[in-house]
C-alpha atoms as an extended CHARMM CRD file, in Angstrom:
* protein
*
       279  EXT
         1         1  UNK       CA              0.0530000000       -0.0250000000        0.0430000000  PROA      1               0.0000000000
         2         2  UNK       CA              1.3390000000        3.5290000000       -0.8360000000  PROA      2               0.0000000000
         3         3  UNK       CA              1.4560000000        5.8810000000        1.9570000000  PROA      3               0.0000000000
         4         4  UNK       CA              0.1510000000        9.2650000000        1.2120000000  PROA      4               0.0000000000
         5         5  UNK       CA              2.3360000000       12.4820000000        2.6010000000  PROA      5               0.0000000000
         6         6  UNK       CA              1.0310000000       15.6960000000        2.9960000000  PROA      6               0.0000000000
         7         7  UNK       CA              2.3530000000       18.6160000000        0.8670000000  PROA      7               0.0000000000
         8         8  UNK       CA              3.2120000000       20.6360000000        4.0890000000  PROA      8               0.0000000000
         9         9  UNK       CA              6.4740000000       18.1940000000        3.7320000000  PROA      9               0.0000000000
        10        10  UNK       CA              7.3740000000       19.8880000000        0.7050000000  PROA      10              0.0000000000
        11        11  UNK       CA             10.1270000000       22.1040000000        1.8540000000  PROA      11              0.0000000000
        12        12  UNK       CA             12.9860000000       20.2360000000        3.4470000000  PROA      12              0.0000000000
        13        13  UNK       CA             14.4420000000       22.9010000000        5.5540000000  PROA      13              0.0000000000
        14        14  UNK       CA             17.0160000000       20.3600000000        7.6840000000  PROA      14              0.0000000000
        15        15  UNK       CA             18.5080000000       19.2890000000        4.3620000000  PROA      15              0.0000000000
        16        16  UNK       CA             22.6140000000       19.2000000000        4.9570000000  PROA      16              0.0000000000
        17        17  UNK       CA             23.1620000000       21.1910000000        1.5770000000  PROA      17              0.0000000000
        18        18  UNK       CA             23.0960000000       23.9060000000        4.0390000000  PROA      18              0.0000000000
        19        19  UNK       CA             26.6060000000       23.0990000000        5.6840000000  PROA      19              0.0000000000
        20        20  UNK       CA             27.4980000000       22.4180000000        2.0270000000  PROA      20              0.0000000000
        21        21  UNK       CA             27.1290000000       25.7260000000        1.0490000000  PROA      21              0.0000000000
        22        22  UNK       CA             28.4340000000       27.4550000000        4.0610000000  PROA      22              0.0000000000
        23        23  UNK       CA             31.7600000000       25.0380000000        3.6900000000  PROA      23              0.0000000000
        24        24  UNK       CA             31.8790000000       26.2400000000       -0.0660000000  PROA      24              0.0000000000
        25        25  UNK       CA             31.4850000000       30.0970000000        0.8290000000  PROA      25              0.0000000000
        26        26  UNK       CA             34.1760000000       29.7140000000        3.3630000000  PROA      26              0.0000000000
        27        27  UNK       CA             36.3990000000       27.8420000000        1.1470000000  PROA      27              0.0000000000
        28        28  UNK       CA             36.1590000000       30.6430000000       -1.5440000000  PROA      28              0.0000000000
        29        29  UNK       CA             36.8310000000       33.3560000000        1.0850000000  PROA      29              0.0000000000
        30        30  UNK       CA             40.1030000000       31.9630000000        1.4640000000  PROA      30              0.0000000000
        31        31  UNK       CA             41.2540000000       33.3970000000       -1.5020000000  PROA      31              0.0000000000
        32        32  UNK       CA             42.5480000000       36.8640000000       -1.5590000000  PROA      32              0.0000000000
        33        33  UNK       CA             41.0090000000       39.2730000000       -4.4400000000  PROA      33              0.0000000000
        34        34  UNK       CA             37.1620000000       39.5020000000       -3.5690000000  PROA      34              0.0000000000
        35        35  UNK       CA             37.0680000000       42.8880000000       -5.0220000000  PROA      35              0.0000000000
        36        36  UNK       CA             34.8030000000       42.4870000000       -7.6850000000  PROA      36              0.0000000000
        37        37  UNK       CA             30.8970000000       42.8600000000       -7.2950000000  PROA      37              0.0000000000
        38        38  UNK       CA             30.2840000000       40.6010000000      -10.1400000000  PROA      38              0.0000000000
        39        39  UNK       CA             32.2110000000       37.5170000000       -8.7270000000  PROA      39              0.0000000000
        40        40  UNK       CA             30.7410000000       38.0120000000       -5.4710000000  PROA      40              0.0000000000
        41        41  UNK       CA             27.1290000000       37.9440000000       -7.1190000000  PROA      41              0.0000000000
        42        42  UNK       CA             28.0210000000       34.8290000000       -9.1420000000  PROA      42              0.0000000000
        43        43  UNK       CA             29.1340000000       32.8100000000       -6.0280000000  PROA      43              0.0000000000
        44        44  UNK       CA             25.8900000000       33.7100000000       -4.2480000000  PROA      44              0.0000000000
        45        45  UNK       CA             23.9310000000       32.8310000000       -7.3160000000  PROA      45              0.0000000000
        46        46  UNK       CA             25.6920000000       29.3480000000       -7.4820000000  PROA      46              0.0000000000
        47        47  UNK       CA             25.0410000000       28.6140000000       -3.6920000000  PROA      47              0.0000000000
        48        48  UNK       CA             21.6100000000       30.0790000000       -4.1550000000  PROA      48              0.0000000000
        49        49  UNK       CA             20.5650000000       27.5900000000       -6.8460000000  PROA      49              0.0000000000
        50        50  UNK       CA             22.6350000000       24.7030000000       -5.0530000000  PROA      50              0.0000000000
        51        51  UNK       CA             20.2710000000       25.2660000000       -1.8130000000  PROA      51              0.0000000000
        52        52  UNK       CA             17.2000000000       25.7190000000       -3.9140000000  PROA      52              0.0000000000
        53        53  UNK       CA             17.5940000000       22.5620000000       -5.5790000000  PROA      53              0.0000000000
        54        54  UNK       CA             17.4330000000       20.5290000000       -2.4720000000  PROA      54              0.0000000000
        55        55  UNK       CA             15.4810000000       22.5920000000        0.3030000000  PROA      55              0.0000000000
        56        56  UNK       CA             12.6540000000       23.5280000000       -2.1150000000  PROA      56              0.0000000000
        57        57  UNK       CA              9.5470000000       21.4850000000       -3.2860000000  PROA      57              0.0000000000
        58        58  UNK       CA             11.5920000000       20.8010000000       -6.4430000000  PROA      58              0.0000000000
        59        59  UNK       CA             14.3560000000       18.7040000000       -4.3460000000  PROA      59              0.0000000000
        60        60  UNK       CA             11.6060000000       16.7350000000       -2.6750000000  PROA      60              0.0000000000
        61        61  UNK       CA              9.8680000000       16.0930000000       -5.7660000000  PROA      61              0.0000000000
        62        62  UNK       CA             13.3310000000       14.8470000000       -7.3680000000  PROA      62              0.0000000000
        63        63  UNK       CA             13.6010000000       12.6540000000       -4.3850000000  PROA      63              0.0000000000
        64        64  UNK       CA             11.6620000000        9.3520000000       -6.0770000000  PROA      64              0.0000000000
        65        65  UNK       CA              8.5910000000       11.2790000000       -6.7560000000  PROA      65              0.0000000000
        66        66  UNK       CA              8.5370000000       12.9850000000      -10.1770000000  PROA      66              0.0000000000
        67        67  UNK       CA             11.2630000000       12.1540000000      -12.8280000000  PROA      67              0.0000000000
        68        68  UNK       CA             10.8540000000       15.7080000000      -14.4540000000  PROA      68              0.0000000000
        69        69  UNK       CA             11.8580000000       17.4030000000      -11.0830000000  PROA      69              0.0000000000
        70        70  UNK       CA             14.6840000000       14.7970000000      -11.0020000000  PROA      70              0.0000000000
        71        71  UNK       CA             16.1330000000       15.9060000000      -14.1810000000  PROA      71              0.0000000000
        72        72  UNK       CA             15.6090000000       19.5750000000      -13.3430000000  PROA      72              0.0000000000
        73        73  UNK       CA             17.4100000000       19.1790000000      -10.1670000000  PROA      73              0.0000000000
        74        74  UNK       CA             20.6960000000       17.3650000000      -12.3520000000  PROA      74              0.0000000000
        75        75  UNK       CA             20.9050000000       19.7600000000      -14.5420000000  PROA      75              0.0000000000
        76        76  UNK       CA             21.3470000000       22.4760000000      -12.0650000000  PROA      76              0.0000000000
        77        77  UNK       CA             23.9340000000       20.4680000000      -10.3250000000  PROA      77              0.0000000000
        78        78  UNK       CA             25.8470000000       19.5420000000      -13.4410000000  PROA      78              0.0000000000
        79        79  UNK       CA             25.4680000000       22.7530000000      -15.5770000000  PROA      79              0.0000000000
        80        80  UNK       CA             24.1110000000       25.8570000000      -13.5970000000  PROA      80              0.0000000000
        81        81  UNK       CA             25.9850000000       25.5880000000      -10.0070000000  PROA      81              0.0000000000
        82        82  UNK       CA             29.5240000000       24.6860000000      -11.5550000000  PROA      82              0.0000000000
        83        83  UNK       CA             29.1830000000       27.5960000000      -14.0020000000  PROA      83              0.0000000000
        84        84  UNK       CA             28.4480000000       30.1070000000      -11.4420000000  PROA      84              0.0000000000
        85        85  UNK       CA             31.0110000000       28.6890000000       -9.4060000000  PROA      85              0.0000000000
        86        86  UNK       CA             33.4330000000       28.9470000000      -12.1260000000  PROA      86              0.0000000000
        87        87  UNK       CA             32.4930000000       32.4640000000      -12.8960000000  PROA      87              0.0000000000
        88        88  UNK       CA             32.8120000000       33.4740000000       -9.3480000000  PROA      88              0.0000000000
        89        89  UNK       CA             36.7810000000       32.4290000000       -8.8180000000  PROA      89              0.0000000000
        90        90  UNK       CA             38.8730000000       35.3220000000       -8.4770000000  PROA      90              0.0000000000
        91        91  UNK       CA             42.2200000000       35.1030000000      -10.6950000000  PROA      91              0.0000000000
        92        92  UNK       CA             44.1110000000       34.5360000000       -7.6420000000  PROA      92              0.0000000000
        93        93  UNK       CA             42.4090000000       31.1000000000       -7.0500000000  PROA      93              0.0000000000
        94        94  UNK       CA             43.9480000000       30.1580000000      -10.5930000000  PROA      94              0.0000000000
        95        95  UNK       CA             47.5470000000       31.3560000000       -9.5490000000  PROA      95              0.0000000000
        96        96  UNK       CA             47.2050000000       29.4490000000       -6.2930000000  PROA      96              0.0000000000
        97        97  UNK       CA             46.1770000000       26.4260000000       -8.0290000000  PROA      97              0.0000000000
        98        98  UNK       CA             49.2350000000       27.0260000000      -10.7030000000  PROA      98              0.0000000000
        99        99  UNK       CA             51.6740000000       27.3810000000       -8.1100000000  PROA      99              0.0000000000
       100       100  UNK       CA             50.6810000000       24.6190000000       -5.6480000000  PROA      100             0.0000000000
       101       101  UNK       CA             50.7890000000       22.0810000000       -8.9040000000  PROA      101             0.0000000000
       102       102  UNK       CA             54.2880000000       23.1280000000       -9.9430000000  PROA      102             0.0000000000
       103       103  UNK       CA             56.1380000000       22.9430000000       -6.5560000000  PROA      103             0.0000000000
       104       104  UNK       CA             54.0050000000       19.7880000000       -5.1220000000  PROA      104             0.0000000000
       105       105  UNK       CA             54.4590000000       16.3850000000       -5.6700000000  PROA      105             0.0000000000
       106       106  UNK       CA             53.2100000000       14.6800000000       -8.8000000000  PROA      106             0.0000000000
       107       107  UNK       CA             49.7110000000       13.5340000000       -7.6060000000  PROA      107             0.0000000000
       108       108  UNK       CA             48.8760000000       17.3650000000       -7.3890000000  PROA      108             0.0000000000
       109       109  UNK       CA             50.5460000000       17.8910000000      -10.7900000000  PROA      109             0.0000000000
       110       110  UNK       CA             48.4220000000       15.1810000000      -12.2030000000  PROA      110             0.0000000000
       111       111  UNK       CA             45.2600000000       16.7240000000      -10.7690000000  PROA      111             0.0000000000
       112       112  UNK       CA             46.1490000000       19.8620000000      -12.1920000000  PROA      112             0.0000000000
       113       113  UNK       CA             46.4820000000       18.3360000000      -15.6450000000  PROA      113             0.0000000000
       114       114  UNK       CA             43.0830000000       16.5740000000      -15.2150000000  PROA      114             0.0000000000
       115       115  UNK       CA             41.3550000000       19.8430000000      -14.3450000000  PROA      115             0.0000000000
       116       116  UNK       CA             43.1270000000       21.5920000000      -17.3160000000  PROA      116             0.0000000000
       117       117  UNK       CA             42.1540000000       18.9480000000      -19.9000000000  PROA      117             0.0000000000
       118       118  UNK       CA             39.3730000000       19.7780000000      -22.1800000000  PROA      118             0.0000000000
       119       119  UNK       CA             39.2010000000       16.3240000000      -23.3530000000  PROA      119             0.0000000000
       120       120  UNK       CA             38.5700000000       15.0090000000      -19.5290000000  PROA      120             0.0000000000
       121       121  UNK       CA             36.2240000000       18.0230000000      -18.7570000000  PROA      121             0.0000000000
       122       122  UNK       CA             34.1540000000       17.1730000000      -21.9830000000  PROA      122             0.0000000000
       123       123  UNK       CA             34.0210000000       13.2000000000      -21.1730000000  PROA      123             0.0000000000
       124       124  UNK       CA             33.1720000000       13.7750000000      -17.4530000000  PROA      124             0.0000000000
       125       125  UNK       CA             30.4370000000       16.2370000000      -17.9840000000  PROA      125             0.0000000000
       126       126  UNK       CA             28.8010000000       14.4170000000      -20.6250000000  PROA      126             0.0000000000
       127       127  UNK       CA             29.7630000000       10.9840000000      -19.2050000000  PROA      127             0.0000000000
       128       128  UNK       CA             28.0900000000       11.5530000000      -15.8750000000  PROA      128             0.0000000000
       129       129  UNK       CA             24.8230000000       12.2940000000      -17.2310000000  PROA      129             0.0000000000
       130       130  UNK       CA             24.6690000000        9.5240000000      -19.7050000000  PROA      130             0.0000000000
       131       131  UNK       CA             26.1920000000        6.9280000000      -16.8010000000  PROA      131             0.0000000000
       132       132  UNK       CA             23.4350000000        8.0670000000      -14.0420000000  PROA      132             0.0000000000
       133       133  UNK       CA             20.5150000000        7.5750000000      -16.2490000000  PROA      133             0.0000000000
       134       134  UNK       CA             21.3360000000        3.6790000000      -17.0090000000  PROA      134             0.0000000000
       135       135  UNK       CA             18.2880000000        2.5780000000      -15.5130000000  PROA      135             0.0000000000
       136       136  UNK       CA             19.8100000000        0.2560000000      -12.7280000000  PROA      136             0.0000000000
       137       137  UNK       CA             22.2090000000        3.0620000000      -11.6400000000  PROA      137             0.0000000000
       138       138  UNK       CA             19.4740000000        5.6960000000      -11.6600000000  PROA      138             0.0000000000
       139       139  UNK       CA             17.2250000000        3.7630000000       -9.4460000000  PROA      139             0.0000000000
       140       140  UNK       CA             20.0880000000        2.7670000000       -6.9540000000  PROA      140             0.0000000000
       141       141  UNK       CA             21.1910000000        6.5370000000       -6.4080000000  PROA      141             0.0000000000
       142       142  UNK       CA             17.2330000000        7.2550000000       -6.1470000000  PROA      142             0.0000000000
       143       143  UNK       CA             16.6090000000        4.8280000000       -3.4290000000  PROA      143             0.0000000000
       144       144  UNK       CA             19.6640000000        4.9630000000       -1.4510000000  PROA      144             0.0000000000
       145       145  UNK       CA             20.6720000000        8.0490000000        0.2650000000  PROA      145             0.0000000000
       146       146  UNK       CA             24.4150000000        7.5580000000        0.2760000000  PROA      146             0.0000000000
       147       147  UNK       CA             24.7370000000        6.4070000000       -3.4500000000  PROA      147             0.0000000000
       148       148  UNK       CA             22.4230000000        9.8320000000       -4.1830000000  PROA      148             0.0000000000
       149       149  UNK       CA             25.0160000000       11.6980000000       -2.4030000000  PROA      149             0.0000000000
       150       150  UNK       CA             27.8050000000       10.2640000000       -4.5260000000  PROA      150             0.0000000000
       151       151  UNK       CA             25.8360000000       10.7650000000       -7.8320000000  PROA      151             0.0000000000
       152       152  UNK       CA             25.3340000000       14.5160000000       -6.7300000000  PROA      152             0.0000000000
       153       153  UNK       CA             29.0840000000       15.1870000000       -5.9070000000  PROA      153             0.0000000000
       154       154  UNK       CA             29.8480000000       13.4450000000       -9.5030000000  PROA      154             0.0000000000
       155       155  UNK       CA             27.7830000000       16.2030000000      -10.9640000000  PROA      155             0.0000000000
       156       156  UNK       CA             29.2680000000       19.0790000000       -9.2690000000  PROA      156             0.0000000000
       157       157  UNK       CA             32.8760000000       17.8800000000       -9.8080000000  PROA      157             0.0000000000
       158       158  UNK       CA             32.3590000000       16.7790000000      -13.4190000000  PROA      158             0.0000000000
       159       159  UNK       CA             30.7360000000       20.3250000000      -14.4090000000  PROA      159             0.0000000000
       160       160  UNK       CA             33.7030000000       22.2230000000      -12.7660000000  PROA      160             0.0000000000
       161       161  UNK       CA             36.0620000000       20.1810000000      -15.0000000000  PROA      161             0.0000000000
       162       162  UNK       CA             33.3230000000       20.6840000000      -18.0640000000  PROA      162             0.0000000000
       163       163  UNK       CA             33.2150000000       24.6150000000      -17.5110000000  PROA      163             0.0000000000
       164       164  UNK       CA             36.9000000000       25.1140000000      -16.4750000000  PROA      164             0.0000000000
       165       165  UNK       CA             38.5480000000       25.1800000000      -20.2010000000  PROA      165             0.0000000000
       166       166  UNK       CA             35.5270000000       27.9430000000      -21.1630000000  PROA      166             0.0000000000
       167       167  UNK       CA             35.8550000000       30.2970000000      -18.0750000000  PROA      167             0.0000000000
       168       168  UNK       CA             38.7390000000       29.5320000000      -16.0960000000  PROA      168             0.0000000000
       169       169  UNK       CA             40.2290000000       32.6240000000      -14.1010000000  PROA      169             0.0000000000
       170       170  UNK       CA             43.3760000000       31.9070000000      -15.5260000000  PROA      170             0.0000000000
       171       171  UNK       CA             42.9840000000       33.0400000000      -19.7470000000  PROA      171             0.0000000000
       172       172  UNK       CA             45.7070000000       30.9530000000      -20.6980000000  PROA      172             0.0000000000
       173       173  UNK       CA             43.8010000000       27.6380000000      -19.5030000000  PROA      173             0.0000000000
       174       174  UNK       CA             41.0540000000       28.7400000000      -21.7110000000  PROA      174             0.0000000000
       175       175  UNK       CA             40.2040000000       26.8170000000      -25.1570000000  PROA      175             0.0000000000
       176       176  UNK       CA             40.6400000000       28.9530000000      -28.0040000000  PROA      176             0.0000000000
       177       177  UNK       CA             37.3470000000       30.3730000000      -29.3900000000  PROA      177             0.0000000000
       178       178  UNK       CA             37.1180000000       27.8750000000      -32.4820000000  PROA      178             0.0000000000
       179       179  UNK       CA             38.0380000000       24.8260000000      -30.2350000000  PROA      179             0.0000000000
       180       180  UNK       CA             35.4870000000       26.0930000000      -27.4510000000  PROA      180             0.0000000000
       181       181  UNK       CA             32.8610000000       26.6250000000      -30.1190000000  PROA      181             0.0000000000
       182       182  UNK       CA             33.5330000000       23.0080000000      -31.2070000000  PROA      182             0.0000000000
       183       183  UNK       CA             33.4730000000       21.9430000000      -27.4530000000  PROA      183             0.0000000000
       184       184  UNK       CA             30.2220000000       23.1420000000      -26.4410000000  PROA      184             0.0000000000
       185       185  UNK       CA             28.3100000000       22.2780000000      -29.6970000000  PROA      185             0.0000000000
       186       186  UNK       CA             29.4380000000       18.7850000000      -29.3900000000  PROA      186             0.0000000000
       187       187  UNK       CA             28.2490000000       18.6370000000      -25.9380000000  PROA      187             0.0000000000
       188       188  UNK       CA             24.5500000000       19.9400000000      -26.9800000000  PROA      188             0.0000000000
       189       189  UNK       CA             24.6180000000       17.0080000000      -29.6410000000  PROA      189             0.0000000000
       190       190  UNK       CA             25.5110000000       14.8040000000      -26.6120000000  PROA      190             0.0000000000
       191       191  UNK       CA             22.7450000000       15.9830000000      -24.3820000000  PROA      191             0.0000000000
       192       192  UNK       CA             20.1600000000       16.0950000000      -27.3410000000  PROA      192             0.0000000000
       193       193  UNK       CA             20.9230000000       12.4070000000      -28.2020000000  PROA      193             0.0000000000
       194       194  UNK       CA             20.4110000000       11.3920000000      -24.4770000000  PROA      194             0.0000000000
       195       195  UNK       CA             17.4510000000       13.7130000000      -24.3660000000  PROA      195             0.0000000000
       196       196  UNK       CA             15.8390000000       11.9840000000      -27.4090000000  PROA      196             0.0000000000
       197       197  UNK       CA             16.6160000000        8.5980000000      -25.9530000000  PROA      197             0.0000000000
       198       198  UNK       CA             14.7240000000        9.5240000000      -22.7720000000  PROA      198             0.0000000000
       199       199  UNK       CA             11.4580000000       10.9990000000      -24.3890000000  PROA      199             0.0000000000
       200       200  UNK       CA             10.8540000000        8.6980000000      -26.9470000000  PROA      200             0.0000000000
       201       201  UNK       CA             12.2510000000        5.3400000000      -25.7160000000  PROA      201             0.0000000000
       202       202  UNK       CA              9.7570000000        2.8310000000      -24.1800000000  PROA      202             0.0000000000
       203       203  UNK       CA             12.2870000000        1.6020000000      -21.2700000000  PROA      203             0.0000000000
       204       204  UNK       CA             11.4710000000        3.0460000000      -18.0720000000  PROA      204             0.0000000000
       205       205  UNK       CA             14.7300000000        5.0130000000      -17.6940000000  PROA      205             0.0000000000
       206       206  UNK       CA             14.3960000000        5.2760000000      -13.8950000000  PROA      206             0.0000000000
       207       207  UNK       CA             12.0460000000        2.4730000000      -12.5690000000  PROA      207             0.0000000000
       208       208  UNK       CA             12.1980000000        4.4140000000       -8.7240000000  PROA      208             0.0000000000
       209       209  UNK       CA              9.9800000000        7.2060000000      -10.0060000000  PROA      209             0.0000000000
       210       210  UNK       CA              7.4450000000        4.7230000000      -11.9240000000  PROA      210             0.0000000000
       211       211  UNK       CA              6.6370000000        2.6640000000       -8.5630000000  PROA      211             0.0000000000
       212       212  UNK       CA              7.5390000000        4.6480000000       -5.4740000000  PROA      212             0.0000000000
       213       213  UNK       CA              6.7200000000        3.5140000000       -2.0730000000  PROA      213             0.0000000000
       214       214  UNK       CA              5.3570000000        6.6910000000       -1.0560000000  PROA      214             0.0000000000
       215       215  UNK       CA              3.4620000000        9.3700000000       -2.5520000000  PROA      215             0.0000000000
       216       216  UNK       CA              2.8500000000       13.1120000000       -1.9950000000  PROA      216             0.0000000000
       217       217  UNK       CA             -0.7460000000       14.5150000000       -1.9650000000  PROA      217             0.0000000000
       218       218  UNK       CA              0.0600000000       16.8550000000       -4.8200000000  PROA      218             0.0000000000
       219       219  UNK       CA              0.7750000000       13.7580000000       -7.0270000000  PROA      219             0.0000000000
       220       220  UNK       CA             -2.7340000000       12.7340000000       -6.9540000000  PROA      220             0.0000000000
       221       221  UNK       CA             -3.6470000000       16.2350000000       -8.4250000000  PROA      221             0.0000000000
       222       222  UNK       CA             -0.8310000000       15.9370000000      -11.2700000000  PROA      222             0.0000000000
       223       223  UNK       CA             -1.9150000000       12.3210000000      -11.9610000000  PROA      223             0.0000000000
       224       224  UNK       CA             -5.6320000000       13.3850000000      -12.3280000000  PROA      224             0.0000000000
       225       225  UNK       CA             -4.0270000000       16.1200000000      -14.6550000000  PROA      225             0.0000000000
       226       226  UNK       CA             -2.7240000000       13.7230000000      -16.9020000000  PROA      226             0.0000000000
       227       227  UNK       CA              0.9860000000       13.5990000000      -15.4750000000  PROA      227             0.0000000000
       228       228  UNK       CA              1.5800000000        9.6790000000      -15.8580000000  PROA      228             0.0000000000
       229       229  UNK       CA              4.7050000000        8.1090000000      -15.3580000000  PROA      229             0.0000000000
       230       230  UNK       CA              5.0870000000        7.7870000000      -19.2050000000  PROA      230             0.0000000000
       231       231  UNK       CA              4.2940000000       11.6690000000      -19.6090000000  PROA      231             0.0000000000
       232       232  UNK       CA              6.6420000000       12.6700000000      -16.6970000000  PROA      232             0.0000000000
       233       233  UNK       CA              9.7230000000       10.4610000000      -18.3280000000  PROA      233             0.0000000000
       234       234  UNK       CA              8.9610000000       12.2620000000      -21.6210000000  PROA      234             0.0000000000
       235       235  UNK       CA              8.8790000000       15.5780000000      -19.9040000000  PROA      235             0.0000000000
       236       236  UNK       CA             12.3820000000       14.6760000000      -18.2850000000  PROA      236             0.0000000000
       237       237  UNK       CA             13.4440000000       14.1220000000      -21.6840000000  PROA      237             0.0000000000
       238       238  UNK       CA             12.7070000000       17.4300000000      -23.2020000000  PROA      238             0.0000000000
       239       239  UNK       CA             14.0780000000       18.8460000000      -20.0620000000  PROA      239             0.0000000000
       240       240  UNK       CA             17.4340000000       17.1630000000      -20.8410000000  PROA      240             0.0000000000
       241       241  UNK       CA             17.0480000000       18.0350000000      -24.6450000000  PROA      241             0.0000000000
       242       242  UNK       CA             16.1300000000       21.7590000000      -24.6900000000  PROA      242             0.0000000000
       243       243  UNK       CA             17.4800000000       23.8110000000      -21.4800000000  PROA      243             0.0000000000
       244       244  UNK       CA             21.0790000000       22.2060000000      -21.8030000000  PROA      244             0.0000000000
       245       245  UNK       CA             21.2020000000       23.2920000000      -25.6100000000  PROA      245             0.0000000000
       246       246  UNK       CA             20.0850000000       26.6970000000      -25.0470000000  PROA      246             0.0000000000
       247       247  UNK       CA             22.8390000000       27.1490000000      -21.9280000000  PROA      247             0.0000000000
       248       248  UNK       CA             25.5010000000       26.0640000000      -24.2400000000  PROA      248             0.0000000000
       249       249  UNK       CA             24.3290000000       28.4710000000      -27.4190000000  PROA      249             0.0000000000
       250       250  UNK       CA             24.2910000000       31.3350000000      -24.7480000000  PROA      250             0.0000000000
       251       251  UNK       CA             28.0710000000       30.1300000000      -23.9430000000  PROA      251             0.0000000000
       252       252  UNK       CA             29.1430000000       29.8650000000      -27.5100000000  PROA      252             0.0000000000
       253       253  UNK       CA             28.0300000000       33.3120000000      -27.9060000000  PROA      253             0.0000000000
       254       254  UNK       CA             29.9670000000       34.6800000000      -24.8840000000  PROA      254             0.0000000000
       255       255  UNK       CA             33.0580000000       32.9970000000      -26.3330000000  PROA      255             0.0000000000
       256       256  UNK       CA             32.3210000000       34.6770000000      -29.7780000000  PROA      256             0.0000000000
       257       257  UNK       CA             31.8140000000       38.1620000000      -28.0900000000  PROA      257             0.0000000000
       258       258  UNK       CA             34.9420000000       37.4190000000      -26.1190000000  PROA      258             0.0000000000
       259       259  UNK       CA             36.8790000000       36.6520000000      -29.3260000000  PROA      259             0.0000000000
       260       260  UNK       CA             35.7870000000       39.7610000000      -31.0400000000  PROA      260             0.0000000000
       261       261  UNK       CA             36.5340000000       42.1180000000      -28.1630000000  PROA      261             0.0000000000
       262       262  UNK       CA             40.1450000000       40.3390000000      -27.8570000000  PROA      262             0.0000000000
       263       263  UNK       CA             40.7670000000       41.0200000000      -31.7610000000  PROA      263             0.0000000000
       264       264  UNK       CA             39.2040000000       44.7300000000      -31.6610000000  PROA      264             0.0000000000
       265       265  UNK       CA             41.5050000000       45.6390000000      -28.7890000000  PROA      265             0.0000000000
       266       266  UNK       CA             44.4800000000       44.0140000000      -30.5130000000  PROA      266             0.0000000000
       267       267  UNK       CA             43.4430000000       46.0300000000      -33.6130000000  PROA      267             0.0000000000
       268       268  UNK       CA             43.2810000000       49.1300000000      -31.7760000000  PROA      268             0.0000000000
       269       269  UNK       CA             46.5130000000       48.5290000000      -30.0560000000  PROA      269             0.0000000000
       270       270  UNK       CA             48.3770000000       48.0240000000      -33.4660000000  PROA      270             0.0000000000
       271       271  UNK       CA             47.0420000000       51.0500000000      -34.8950000000  PROA      271             0.0000000000
       272       272  UNK       CA             48.2300000000       52.8420000000      -31.9820000000  PROA      272             0.0000000000
       273       273  UNK       CA             51.6200000000       51.4990000000      -31.8620000000  PROA      273             0.0000000000
       274       274  UNK       CA             52.0350000000       51.8590000000      -35.5430000000  PROA      274             0.0000000000
       275       275  UNK       CA             54.5370000000       54.9560000000      -36.4130000000  PROA      275             0.0000000000
       276       276  UNK       CA             53.1270000000       57.7330000000      -38.1570000000  PROA      276             0.0000000000
       277       277  UNK       CA             54.4610000000       58.3240000000      -41.2560000000  PROA      277             0.0000000000
       278       278  UNK       CA             56.4040000000       61.3540000000      -42.3860000000  PROA      278             0.0000000000
       279       279  UNK       CA             57.2250000000       62.8800000000      -45.3090000000  PROA      279             0.0000000000
């Protein structure tokens, strides 16, 4: 028999994510150079999205009740929160990472190479989403709290490594504009293929959502409105398909704007440096 849970429990105010957000804020505060208002706002935005994804009704619905809510939460963890955190880093963070990697042991050097590797970032960013939507792994991570924590950490770390070659505070670590466009466009294709698969497959991608042991009261209203498990999965596939590609396109536009801005500044610098011809 399915247990009915009151909608008053849609907010998870006692989530440990508050401690995670506080720890990240303290860690970021260790780096000097927090003089930029924009970077502070990026940090606040990232931590706010992180808390919202687990404390709000979205986090409760994603915990084995609604597959589409689960998909939104995972996209926030893989794409939005890591992007905000990378954009919030001051240049001093990149310099500190570089100095540690150069003067310490080989293990840290290997970690730095992994962080700086676009191939690793691309494979981990796309691979994490594909891996955790294998039906057996998806259900196991949904039904077991510890494995769910591992999944969330996997998304956050993979997302940081994915965005690093695009928006690293160390400009020398960023991909050239043409490579960055290929990097982002191919990631869009990867998300599109996964989204198409989830939307149109007849296989239940995450069986834990098809037969929950408990049910929120709001689920009755959603079911009466036509939100069956198959419709829920199709909606989740569309969410995997459209929003990520929209974000990747926006990132491509920002890369191109950055490229044209640098070219324009270079042309201005050359025209200023060019000696004036005298007759």
